[in-house]
CSV table of C-alpha atoms and ligand atoms in Angstrom, one decimal:
chain,number,residue,atom,x,y,z
M,1,MET,CA,-18.6,7.2,-12.4
M,2,LEU,CA,-20.4,4.2,-13.6
M,3,TYR,CA,-22.6,4.7,-9.7
M,4,TYR,CA,-23.4,8.0,-10.7
M,5,PHE,CA,-24.4,7.7,-14.5
M,6,LEU,CA,-26.2,4.0,-13.9
M,7,TYR,CA,-27.5,3.6,-10.6
M,8,PRO,CA,-30.8,5.7,-11.6
M,9,LEU,CA,-31.3,3.7,-14.4
M,10,HIS,CA,-32.8,1.1,-11.4
M,11,VAL,CA,-35.9,3.1,-11.8
M,12,LYS,CA,-36.9,1.9,-14.6
M,13,HIS,CA,-34.2,-1.3,-15.3
M,14,THR,CA,-34.4,-2.9,-11.9
M,15,PHE,CA,-30.9,-4.3,-12.6
M,16,PHE,CA,-29.0,-1.4,-12.3
M,17,ASN,CA,-29.9,-1.4,-8.9
M,18,VAL,CA,-26.6,-4.0,-8.1
M,19,PHE,CA,-24.5,-0.6,-8.7
M,20,LYS,CA,-26.2,1.0,-5.6
M,21,TYR,CA,-23.9,-2.2,-4.3
M,22,ILE,CA,-20.5,-1.7,-2.6
M,23,THR,CA,-20.1,-5.5,-2.7
M,24,PHE,CA,-21.0,-5.3,-6.5
M,25,ARG,CA,-18.3,-1.8,-7.4
M,26,THR,CA,-16.0,-3.8,-5.1
M,27,PHE,CA,-16.2,-6.7,-7.1
M,28,GLY,CA,-15.8,-4.6,-11.0
M,29,ALA,CA,-12.8,-2.1,-9.8
M,30,SER,CA,-10.9,-5.2,-8.7
M,31,ILE,CA,-11.8,-7.3,-11.7
M,32,THR,CA,-11.1,-3.7,-14.4
M,33,SER,CA,-7.8,-3.8,-11.9
M,34,VAL,CA,-6.3,-6.7,-12.7
M,35,LEU,CA,-7.0,-6.6,-16.8
M,36,LEU,CA,-6.1,-3.1,-17.1
M,37,CYS,CA,-2.3,-4.6,-15.7
M,38,MET,CA,-2.4,-7.8,-17.8
M,39,LEU,CA,-3.4,-6.0,-21.0
M,40,ILE,CA,-1.2,-3.1,-20.9
M,41,GLY,CA,1.5,-4.6,-18.7
M,42,PRO,CA,3.5,-6.3,-21.6
M,43,SER,CA,3.7,-2.8,-23.9
M,44,TYR,CA,4.2,-0.3,-20.3
M,45,ILE,CA,7.5,-2.6,-20.0
M,46,ARG,CA,8.5,-2.3,-23.0
M,47,LEU,CA,7.9,1.0,-22.9
M,48,LEU,CA,10.1,1.5,-19.6
M,49,GLN,CA,12.7,-0.4,-21.8
M,50,ARG,CA,12.5,1.6,-24.8
M,51,LYS,CA,13.0,4.7,-22.3
M,52,GLN,CA,16.2,2.8,-20.6
M,53,MET,CA,14.5,3.1,-17.5
M,54,GLY,CA,16.9,0.0,-15.9
M,55,GLN,CA,17.6,-0.5,-12.7
M,56,SER,CA,21.6,0.4,-11.2
M,57,ILE,CA,22.5,-2.3,-9.1
M,58,ARG,CA,24.3,-0.9,-5.9
M,59,GLU,CA,27.8,-3.2,-5.5
M,60,ASP,CA,27.2,-3.3,-1.7
M,61,GLY,CA,24.2,-5.3,-2.1
M,62,PRO,CA,24.1,-9.2,-2.3
M,63,LYS,CA,26.0,-10.4,-5.3
M,64,THR,CA,22.9,-12.4,-6.7
M,65,HIS,CA,21.1,-9.3,-7.3
M,66,LEU,CA,24.3,-8.0,-10.4
M,67,THR,CA,22.3,-10.1,-12.6
M,68,LYS,CA,19.7,-8.1,-12.0
M,69,LYS,CA,20.9,-4.8,-13.6
M,70,GLY,CA,18.9,-3.4,-16.5
M,71,THR,CA,15.2,-4.5,-15.0
M,72,PRO,CA,12.9,-2.0,-15.9
M,73,THR,CA,12.1,-0.3,-12.8
M,74,MET,CA,8.9,2.8,-12.4
M,75,GLY,CA,6.5,0.0,-12.8
M,76,GLY,CA,4.6,0.6,-10.0
M,77,GLY,CA,3.2,3.6,-12.7
M,78,LEU,CA,1.1,1.1,-14.2
M,79,ILE,CA,-0.3,0.2,-10.5
M,80,LEU,CA,-1.0,3.2,-10.3
M,81,LEU,CA,-2.9,3.5,-13.5
M,82,ALA,CA,-4.4,-0.3,-12.1
M,83,ILE,CA,-6.0,2.0,-9.1
M,84,VAL,CA,-6.6,5.5,-9.9
M,85,LEU,CA,-9.1,4.4,-13.3
M,86,PRO,CA,-11.0,1.9,-11.3
M,87,THR,CA,-11.7,3.7,-8.4
M,88,LEU,CA,-12.7,6.4,-10.5
M,89,LEU,CA,-14.9,4.2,-12.6
M,90,TRP,CA,-16.2,2.2,-9.8
M,91,ALA,CA,-16.5,4.1,-6.7
M,92,ASP,CA,-19.2,6.9,-5.5
M,93,LEU,CA,-16.9,10.1,-6.6
M,94,THR,CA,-18.9,11.9,-4.3
M,95,ASN,CA,-17.6,10.2,-1.9
M,96,LYS,CA,-14.6,12.7,0.6
M,97,ASN,CA,-12.6,9.6,1.5
M,98,ILE,CA,-12.3,7.9,-2.0
M,99,TRP,CA,-10.8,11.9,-3.2
M,100,ILE,CA,-8.8,11.6,0.2
M,101,ALA,CA,-7.3,8.5,-0.9
M,102,LEU,CA,-6.8,9.1,-4.0
M,103,VAL,CA,-5.3,12.5,-4.3
M,104,SER,CA,-3.2,11.5,-1.3
M,105,THR,CA,-1.7,8.1,-3.0
M,106,VAL,CA,-1.1,10.3,-6.5
M,107,LEU,CA,0.7,12.8,-4.5
M,108,PHE,CA,3.0,9.7,-3.0
M,109,ALA,CA,3.7,8.7,-7.0
M,110,VAL,CA,4.7,11.9,-7.9
M,111,VAL,CA,7.5,11.7,-5.1
M,112,GLY,CA,8.3,8.6,-6.0
M,113,TYR,CA,8.6,8.9,-9.6
M,114,VAL,CA,11.0,12.0,-9.1
M,115,ASP,CA,13.3,9.9,-7.4
M,116,ASP,CA,13.4,7.3,-9.7
M,117,TYR,CA,13.6,10.2,-12.4
M,118,ARG,CA,16.6,11.4,-10.9
M,119,LYS,CA,18.2,8.0,-10.3
M,120,VAL,CA,16.9,6.3,-13.7
M,121,VAL,CA,16.8,8.7,-16.1
M,122,LYS,CA,19.4,11.0,-14.9
M,123,LYS,CA,21.8,9.3,-13.5
M,124,ASN,CA,22.2,10.1,-10.3
M,125,SER,CA,22.2,7.2,-8.1
M,126,LYS,CA,21.2,9.2,-4.9
M,127,GLY,CA,17.8,10.8,-6.4
M,128,MET,CA,16.7,12.6,-4.3
M,129,SER,CA,18.2,13.6,-1.1
M,130,GLY,CA,16.8,11.4,2.4
M,131,LYS,CA,15.6,14.8,3.7
M,132,GLN,CA,14.0,15.8,0.5
M,133,LYS,CA,12.0,12.9,0.0
M,134,LEU,CA,11.0,13.3,3.7
M,135,ALA,CA,9.8,16.5,3.7
M,136,CYS,CA,7.2,15.9,0.4
M,137,GLN,CA,6.3,12.9,1.7
M,138,THR,CA,5.7,14.2,5.5
M,139,LEU,CA,3.9,17.6,3.6
M,140,ILE,CA,1.7,15.3,2.2
M,141,ALA,CA,0.8,12.9,5.0
M,142,PHE,CA,0.3,16.4,7.0
M,143,ALA,CA,-1.9,17.5,4.2
M,144,THR,CA,-3.9,14.3,4.4
M,145,ALA,CA,-4.1,14.2,7.9
M,146,TYR,CA,-5.5,16.9,8.4
M,147,PHE,CA,-8.4,16.6,5.5
M,148,ILE,CA,-9.0,13.5,7.9
M,149,TYR,CA,-9.3,15.1,11.0
M,150,MET,CA,-11.4,18.5,9.4
M,151,THR,CA,-13.8,16.1,7.9
M,152,ARG,CA,-15.1,15.2,12.0
M,153,GLU,CA,-16.2,11.6,10.3
M,154,THR,CA,-13.5,9.8,11.6
M,155,PRO,CA,-13.1,10.5,15.3
M,156,PRO,CA,-9.5,11.4,16.9
M,157,VAL,CA,-8.7,8.8,18.6
M,158,LEU,CA,-6.4,5.4,18.5
M,159,LYS,CA,-8.6,2.5,18.8
M,160,PHE,CA,-7.2,-0.9,20.6
M,161,PRO,CA,-7.7,-4.7,18.7
M,162,PHE,CA,-9.2,-7.0,21.6
M,163,PHE,CA,-9.9,-4.0,24.1
M,164,LYS,CA,-13.0,-3.3,22.1
M,165,ASP,CA,-13.6,-0.6,24.6
M,166,TRP,CA,-10.9,1.0,25.2
M,167,SER,CA,-10.2,3.8,22.8
M,168,LEU,CA,-7.3,7.0,22.9
M,169,TYR,CA,-8.6,10.4,22.7
M,170,LEU,CA,-5.5,12.1,20.2
M,171,GLY,CA,-7.9,16.1,19.8
M,172,ALA,CA,-5.8,18.2,17.2
M,173,PHE,CA,-2.9,15.2,18.2
M,174,PHE,CA,-4.5,13.1,15.8
M,175,ILE,CA,-2.9,14.8,13.1
M,176,PRO,CA,0.5,14.6,13.5
M,177,PHE,CA,-0.1,10.7,15.0
M,178,ALA,CA,-1.6,10.1,10.8
M,179,THR,CA,1.7,11.7,9.5
M,180,PHE,CA,4.1,9.5,11.2
M,181,VAL,CA,1.5,6.5,10.1
M,182,ILE,CA,1.2,7.5,6.9
M,183,VAL,CA,5.4,8.2,6.2
M,184,GLY,CA,6.0,5.5,8.5
M,185,ALA,CA,4.0,2.7,5.9
M,186,SER,CA,5.3,4.8,3.2
M,187,ASN,CA,9.0,4.1,4.1
M,188,ALA,CA,8.6,0.5,5.2
M,189,VAL,CA,6.8,-0.6,1.9
M,190,ASN,CA,9.5,1.1,-0.1
M,191,LEU,CA,12.0,-0.5,2.5
M,192,THR,CA,10.7,-4.1,1.7
M,193,ASP,CA,10.6,-3.6,-2.1
M,194,GLY,CA,14.3,-5.6,-2.6
M,195,LEU,CA,13.3,-8.6,-3.6
M,196,ASP,CA,10.9,-10.0,-6.9
M,197,GLY,CA,7.9,-9.5,-5.3
M,198,LEU,CA,8.6,-9.3,-1.8
M,199,ALA,CA,6.5,-6.3,-1.3
M,200,VAL,CA,3.9,-6.5,-3.6
M,201,GLY,CA,2.7,-9.8,-2.2
M,202,PRO,CA,2.0,-8.4,1.6
M,203,THR,CA,0.2,-5.2,-0.1
M,204,ILE,CA,-2.4,-7.7,-1.5
M,205,THR,CA,-3.1,-9.3,1.9
M,206,THR,CA,-2.8,-6.0,4.1
M,207,SER,CA,-5.3,-4.3,1.1
M,208,ALA,CA,-7.4,-7.2,0.7
M,209,THR,CA,-7.4,-7.4,4.9
M,210,PHE,CA,-8.1,-3.7,4.9
M,211,LEU,CA,-10.9,-3.7,2.0
M,212,ILE,CA,-13.1,-6.3,4.9
M,213,LEU,CA,-12.2,-4.0,8.0
M,214,ALA,CA,-13.5,-0.5,5.7
M,215,TYR,CA,-16.7,-2.4,4.6
M,216,CYS,CA,-17.6,-3.2,8.1
M,217,ALA,CA,-16.5,0.1,9.8
M,218,GLY,CA,-19.1,1.8,7.5
M,219,HIS,CA,-21.7,-0.1,7.5
M,220,MET,CA,-23.5,0.4,11.0
M,221,LYS,CA,-25.2,-2.9,11.4
M,222,ILE,CA,-21.9,-4.6,11.0
M,223,ALA,CA,-19.9,-1.7,13.0
M,224,GLU,CA,-22.4,-2.1,16.2
M,225,TYR,CA,-22.4,-6.2,16.1
M,226,LEU,CA,-18.3,-5.9,15.9
M,227,GLN,CA,-18.4,-3.4,18.2
M,228,ILE,CA,-15.6,-1.2,16.4
M,229,PRO,CA,-16.5,2.3,15.3
M,230,TYR,CA,-18.8,3.2,12.5
M,231,ILE,CA,-17.2,5.3,10.2
M,232,ALA,CA,-20.1,7.1,7.8
M,233,GLY,CA,-18.5,7.1,3.9
M,234,ALA,CA,-16.0,3.7,5.4
M,235,GLY,CA,-17.1,1.5,3.1
M,236,GLU,CA,-16.8,2.9,-0.6
M,237,LEU,CA,-13.0,2.8,0.9
M,238,ALA,CA,-13.4,-1.0,0.2
M,239,VAL,CA,-13.5,-0.1,-3.6
M,240,PHE,CA,-10.3,1.2,-3.5
M,241,CYS,CA,-8.6,-1.2,-1.6
M,242,GLY,CA,-9.9,-3.6,-4.1
M,243,SER,CA,-8.3,-2.0,-6.8
M,244,VAL,CA,-5.0,-1.7,-5.1
M,245,ALA,CA,-5.1,-5.5,-4.5
M,246,ALA,CA,-6.3,-6.6,-7.6
M,247,ALA,CA,-4.0,-4.1,-9.3
M,248,CYS,CA,-0.8,-5.1,-7.0
M,249,LEU,CA,-1.8,-9.1,-8.2
M,250,GLY,CA,-1.9,-8.0,-11.7
M,251,PHE,CA,1.4,-6.5,-11.6
M,252,LEU,CA,3.0,-9.4,-9.4
M,253,TRP,CA,1.9,-11.7,-12.9
M,254,PHE,CA,5.5,-9.2,-14.1
M,255,ASN,CA,6.8,-8.9,-10.8
M,256,THR,CA,7.3,-12.4,-9.7
M,257,TYR,CA,10.5,-14.2,-9.5
M,258,PRO,CA,12.6,-13.7,-11.6
M,259,ALA,CA,11.0,-10.1,-12.4
M,260,GLN,CA,10.3,-8.3,-15.6
M,261,VAL,CA,10.0,-5.5,-13.8
M,262,PHE,CA,10.4,-3.4,-10.6
M,263,MET,CA,7.8,-1.4,-9.3
M,264,GLY,CA,10.1,1.8,-8.3
M,265,ASP,CA,9.5,4.2,-5.4
M,266,VAL,CA,6.5,5.1,-7.6
M,267,GLY,CA,5.3,2.2,-6.5
M,268,SER,CA,6.4,1.4,-3.5
M,269,LEU,CA,5.8,5.3,-1.5
M,270,SER,CA,2.4,4.9,-2.6
M,271,LEU,CA,1.3,1.7,-2.0
M,272,GLY,CA,2.4,2.4,1.4
M,273,ALA,CA,0.8,5.3,2.3
M,274,ALA,CA,-2.4,4.0,0.6
M,275,LEU,CA,-2.8,1.5,3.0
M,276,ALA,CA,-2.0,4.0,6.2
M,277,ILE,CA,-4.7,6.2,4.5
M,278,VAL,CA,-7.3,3.4,4.5
M,279,ALA,CA,-5.9,2.2,8.1
M,280,VAL,CA,-6.1,6.2,9.3
M,281,ILE,CA,-10.0,6.7,7.9
M,282,THR,CA,-11.1,3.3,9.7
M,283,LYS,CA,-9.2,3.6,12.9
M,284,ASN,CA,-7.0,0.4,11.9
M,285,GLU,CA,-3.6,2.0,12.4
M,286,ILE,CA,-2.6,-0.7,15.0
M,287,LEU,CA,-4.4,-3.3,13.1
M,288,LEU,CA,-2.0,-1.7,10.1
M,289,ALA,CA,1.1,-2.7,11.9
M,290,LEU,CA,-0.5,-6.1,12.4
M,291,CYS,CA,-1.5,-7.0,9.0
M,292,GLY,CA,1.6,-5.1,7.4
M,293,GLY,CA,4.2,-6.8,10.2
M,294,VAL,CA,6.2,-7.9,7.1
M,295,PHE,CA,6.4,-4.0,6.2
M,296,VAL,CA,7.5,-3.4,10.1
M,297,MET,CA,9.9,-6.3,10.5
M,298,GLU,CA,12.0,-4.6,7.6
M,299,ALA,CA,11.5,-1.4,8.7
M,300,LEU,CA,13.2,-2.2,12.6
M,301,SER,CA,15.3,-4.6,11.2
M,302,VAL,CA,16.9,-1.4,9.0
M,303,MET,CA,16.8,0.8,12.2
M,304,ALA,CA,18.3,-2.0,14.9
M,305,GLN,CA,21.0,-3.0,12.4
M,306,VAL,CA,21.8,1.4,11.8
M,307,VAL,CA,21.5,2.0,15.8
M,308,SER,CA,23.5,-1.2,16.2
M,309,PHE,CA,26.8,-0.5,13.8
M,310,LYS,CA,26.7,3.4,15.2
M,311,VAL,CA,27.1,2.4,19.2
M,312,THR,CA,29.0,-1.0,19.0
M,313,GLY,CA,30.6,-1.2,15.5
M,314,LYS,CA,28.6,-4.3,15.6
M,315,ARG,CA,26.2,-5.4,13.2
M,316,VAL,CA,22.9,-7.6,14.2
M,317,LEU,CA,22.4,-8.7,10.7
M,318,LYS,CA,24.2,-10.2,8.0
M,319,MET,CA,22.9,-7.2,6.0
M,320,ALA,CA,19.5,-4.8,6.2
M,321,PRO,CA,17.0,-5.0,5.5
M,322,ILE,CA,16.3,-8.5,6.6
M,323,HIS,CA,15.5,-9.8,3.4
M,324,HIS,CA,19.1,-9.9,2.2
M,325,HIS,CA,20.1,-11.2,5.9
M,326,PHE,CA,18.3,-14.5,4.7
M,327,GLU,CA,19.7,-14.3,0.9
M,328,LEU,CA,23.5,-13.7,2.7
M,329,LYS,CA,22.3,-16.7,4.5
M,330,GLY,CA,22.1,-18.9,2.3
M,331,TRP,CA,17.8,-19.1,1.1
M,332,ALA,CA,16.8,-18.2,-2.6
M,333,GLU,CA,15.1,-15.6,-3.3
M,334,PRO,CA,12.4,-17.3,-3.9
M,335,LYS,CA,12.8,-18.9,-0.4
M,336,VAL,CA,12.6,-15.5,1.0
M,337,ILE,CA,10.1,-14.2,-0.8
M,338,VAL,CA,7.3,-16.9,-0.5
M,339,ARG,CA,8.0,-17.0,3.4
M,340,PHE,CA,7.3,-13.4,4.1
M,341,TRP,CA,3.9,-14.2,2.4
M,342,ILE,CA,3.2,-16.9,4.2
M,343,ILE,CA,3.9,-14.5,7.1
M,344,SER,CA,2.1,-11.9,5.7
M,345,ILE,CA,-1.1,-14.1,4.9
M,346,LEU,CA,-1.0,-15.1,8.5
M,347,LEU,CA,-0.7,-11.7,9.9
M,348,ALA,CA,-4.3,-11.3,8.1
M,349,LEU,CA,-5.8,-14.1,9.1
M,350,ILE,CA,-4.9,-13.2,12.7
M,351,THR,CA,-6.0,-9.3,12.0
M,352,LEU,CA,-9.6,-10.5,10.5
M,353,SER,CA,-10.0,-12.5,13.9
M,354,THR,CA,-10.0,-9.7,15.8
M,355,LEU,CA,-13.2,-8.3,15.0
M,356,LYS,CA,-14.5,-11.3,16.5
M,357,LEU,CA,-12.5,-11.7,19.6
M,358,ARG,CA,-13.2,-9.1,22.2
S,401,LIG,C1,14.8,0.9,-1.0
S,401,LIG,N1,15.6,-0.4,-2.6
S,401,LIG,C2,16.2,-1.6,-3.3
S,401,LIG,C3,13.5,-1.2,-7.1
S,401,LIG,C4,12.7,-1.1,-6.4
S,401,LIG,C5,19.0,2.3,5.2
S,401,LIG,C6,19.2,1.4,4.2
S,401,LIG,C7,18.6,0.3,4.4
S,401,LIG,C8,18.4,1.8,3.2
S,401,LIG,C9,18.0,1.1,1.9
S,401,LIG,C10,17.9,1.2,0.7
S,401,LIG,O1,18.2,2.3,-0.3
S,401,LIG,N2,16.4,1.3,0.2
S,401,LIG,C11,15.5,1.7,-1.2
S,401,LIG,C12,14.9,-0.5,-1.8
S,401,LIG,C13,16.6,-1.7,-4.9
S,401,LIG,O2,15.5,-1.9,-5.8
S,401,LIG,C14,14.5,-0.6,-6.4
S,401,LIG,O3,14.1,0.5,-5.4
S,401,LIG,C15,12.5,0.4,-5.6
S,401,LIG,C16,11.8,0.4,-4.2
S,401,LIG,N3,12.0,1.6,-3.5
S,401,LIG,O4,11.3,-0.7,-6.9
S,401,LIG,O5,13.4,-0.2,-8.1
S,401,LIG,C17,16.9,-3.5,-5.7
S,401,LIG,O6,15.9,-4.3,-5.1
S,401,LIG,C18,15.9,-5.0,-5.5
S,401,LIG,N4,15.0,-5.5,-6.0
S,401,LIG,C19,14.2,-6.9,-6.7
S,401,LIG,N5,13.5,-7.1,-6.9
S,401,LIG,C20,12.0,-6.5,-6.9
S,401,LIG,O7,11.3,-6.5,-7.5
S,401,LIG,O8,14.9,-7.5,-6.5
S,401,LIG,C21,13.8,-4.5,-6.2
S,401,LIG,C22,12.6,-4.9,-6.3
S,401,LIG,C23,17.2,-3.1,-6.7
S,401,LIG,C24,17.0,-4.8,-7.3
S,401,LIG,O9,18.2,-5.1,-6.7
S,401,LIG,O10,18.4,-2.0,-7.0
S,401,LIG,C25,17.5,-1.9,-2.9
S,401,LIG,O11,17.6,-2.7,-1.9
S,401,LIG,O12,18.2,-0.8,-2.7
S,401,LIG,N6,18.9,0.3,1.8
S,401,LIG,C26,19.3,-0.6,1.6
S,401,LIG,O13,18.3,-1.5,1.5
S,401,LIG,C27,20.9,-1.8,1.3
S,401,LIG,N7,20.4,-2.5,2.9
S,401,LIG,C28,22.2,-1.9,3.5
S,401,LIG,O14,22.7,-0.3,3.3
S,401,LIG,N8,21.8,-1.9,4.5
S,401,LIG,C29,23.1,-1.9,5.4
S,401,LIG,C30,22.9,-0.3,6.4
S,401,LIG,C31,22.8,0.8,6.2
S,401,LIG,C32,21.4,-0.8,6.5
S,401,LIG,C33,24.1,-2.8,6.6
S,401,LIG,O15,23.2,-3.7,6.5
S,401,LIG,O16,24.9,-2.4,7.0
S,401,LIG,C34,20.4,-3.1,0.6
S,401,LIG,N9,19.8,-2.4,-1.1
S,401,LIG,C35,21.7,-2.4,-2.5
S,401,LIG,N10,22.1,-2.7,-2.0
S,401,LIG,N11,20.4,-1.8,-3.3
S,401,LIG,C36,22.0,-3.7,0.6
S,401,LIG,C37,23.3,-2.7,-0.4
């Protein structure tokens, strides 16, 4: 919005020319997001407490979690507010990618909200059934993938890091493939969100990395130099990624151990989808799996546990997802969290290194 109203003033006052630059608007959006979170956070948490949006804790989990009973959840509403408002304020709202990312992220948040609401307010511990949730996620993801495909700005190919000359042409198969990536990422972040700040940390590193990847993909000269696909209009997603990273940083102020608030499915489902949508638009699906390796590890640990238990009757982990396994091995919760953050930072650095390595 600011771009639309203030940039034209540069004709008379050259200062406003600065609103043309994606970098400036990304910083503006990021600072707005963090400030919004910090300012609204305390009253938002008090609101959740007043509404008794307290988390119920399953008996079959790590015993250390029982002390978390009643922690306000659905804090993801604060994250979404700190993503949507700054993006609307600072991004170029004539950019289709911004609207695809915003609308889809909010729709995933609505699915998460319904699940949280049923679990927390209706005290129905199951929330939405797994099938219902998956169906809604798939529908939204399919529509998102369809719109991305129809904009024709993102080539329907799968790109491979390190092998710049390789690309796998997907054609219309791009739509189910992108649907799978978005639903998979949404659920992987959801599974990861099981310790204080555990999902937020890797979301910050991944969205900050994709801020850079989106900016490069949308910059013709940089894309050509790095030999990555040039995606017209993708650079604007750096503003969106800046908001995501900063909103999560602001939320981490309250979600860090011992958490004052949990994000709920309203946060985890939407954050996973947001990361995947940027990855799909900028042709970085494989780099998403690399940079978001903690999310992939968490999801794979659950699959391995369930398959192993079904096939052999034995568990491969003390408990899945893998963060519970380390808790049951005696690692203190903060130790598990920070070590997973360290892995995420390393994966982000490796991901960025693929830009130059070819
Ligand atoms: C998402 N939700 C947390 C909170 C957060 C198939 C199976 C692996 C599914 C999985 C599952 O139910 N996952 C749901 C994980 C929950 O967090 C809430 O959910 C939101 C995210 N969606 O925002 O509102 C609990 O996580 C803890 N938490 C924190 N700090 C945070 O900042 O401590 C969350 C955020 C919260 C709180 O205790 O209550 C969760 O863990 O459910 N199920 C599991 O993960 C369960 N594992 C399991 O069943 N393993 C089995 C088989 C089926 C794989 C096995 O290993 O044999 C574990 N989760 C729970 N209890 N709650 C263990 C049992």
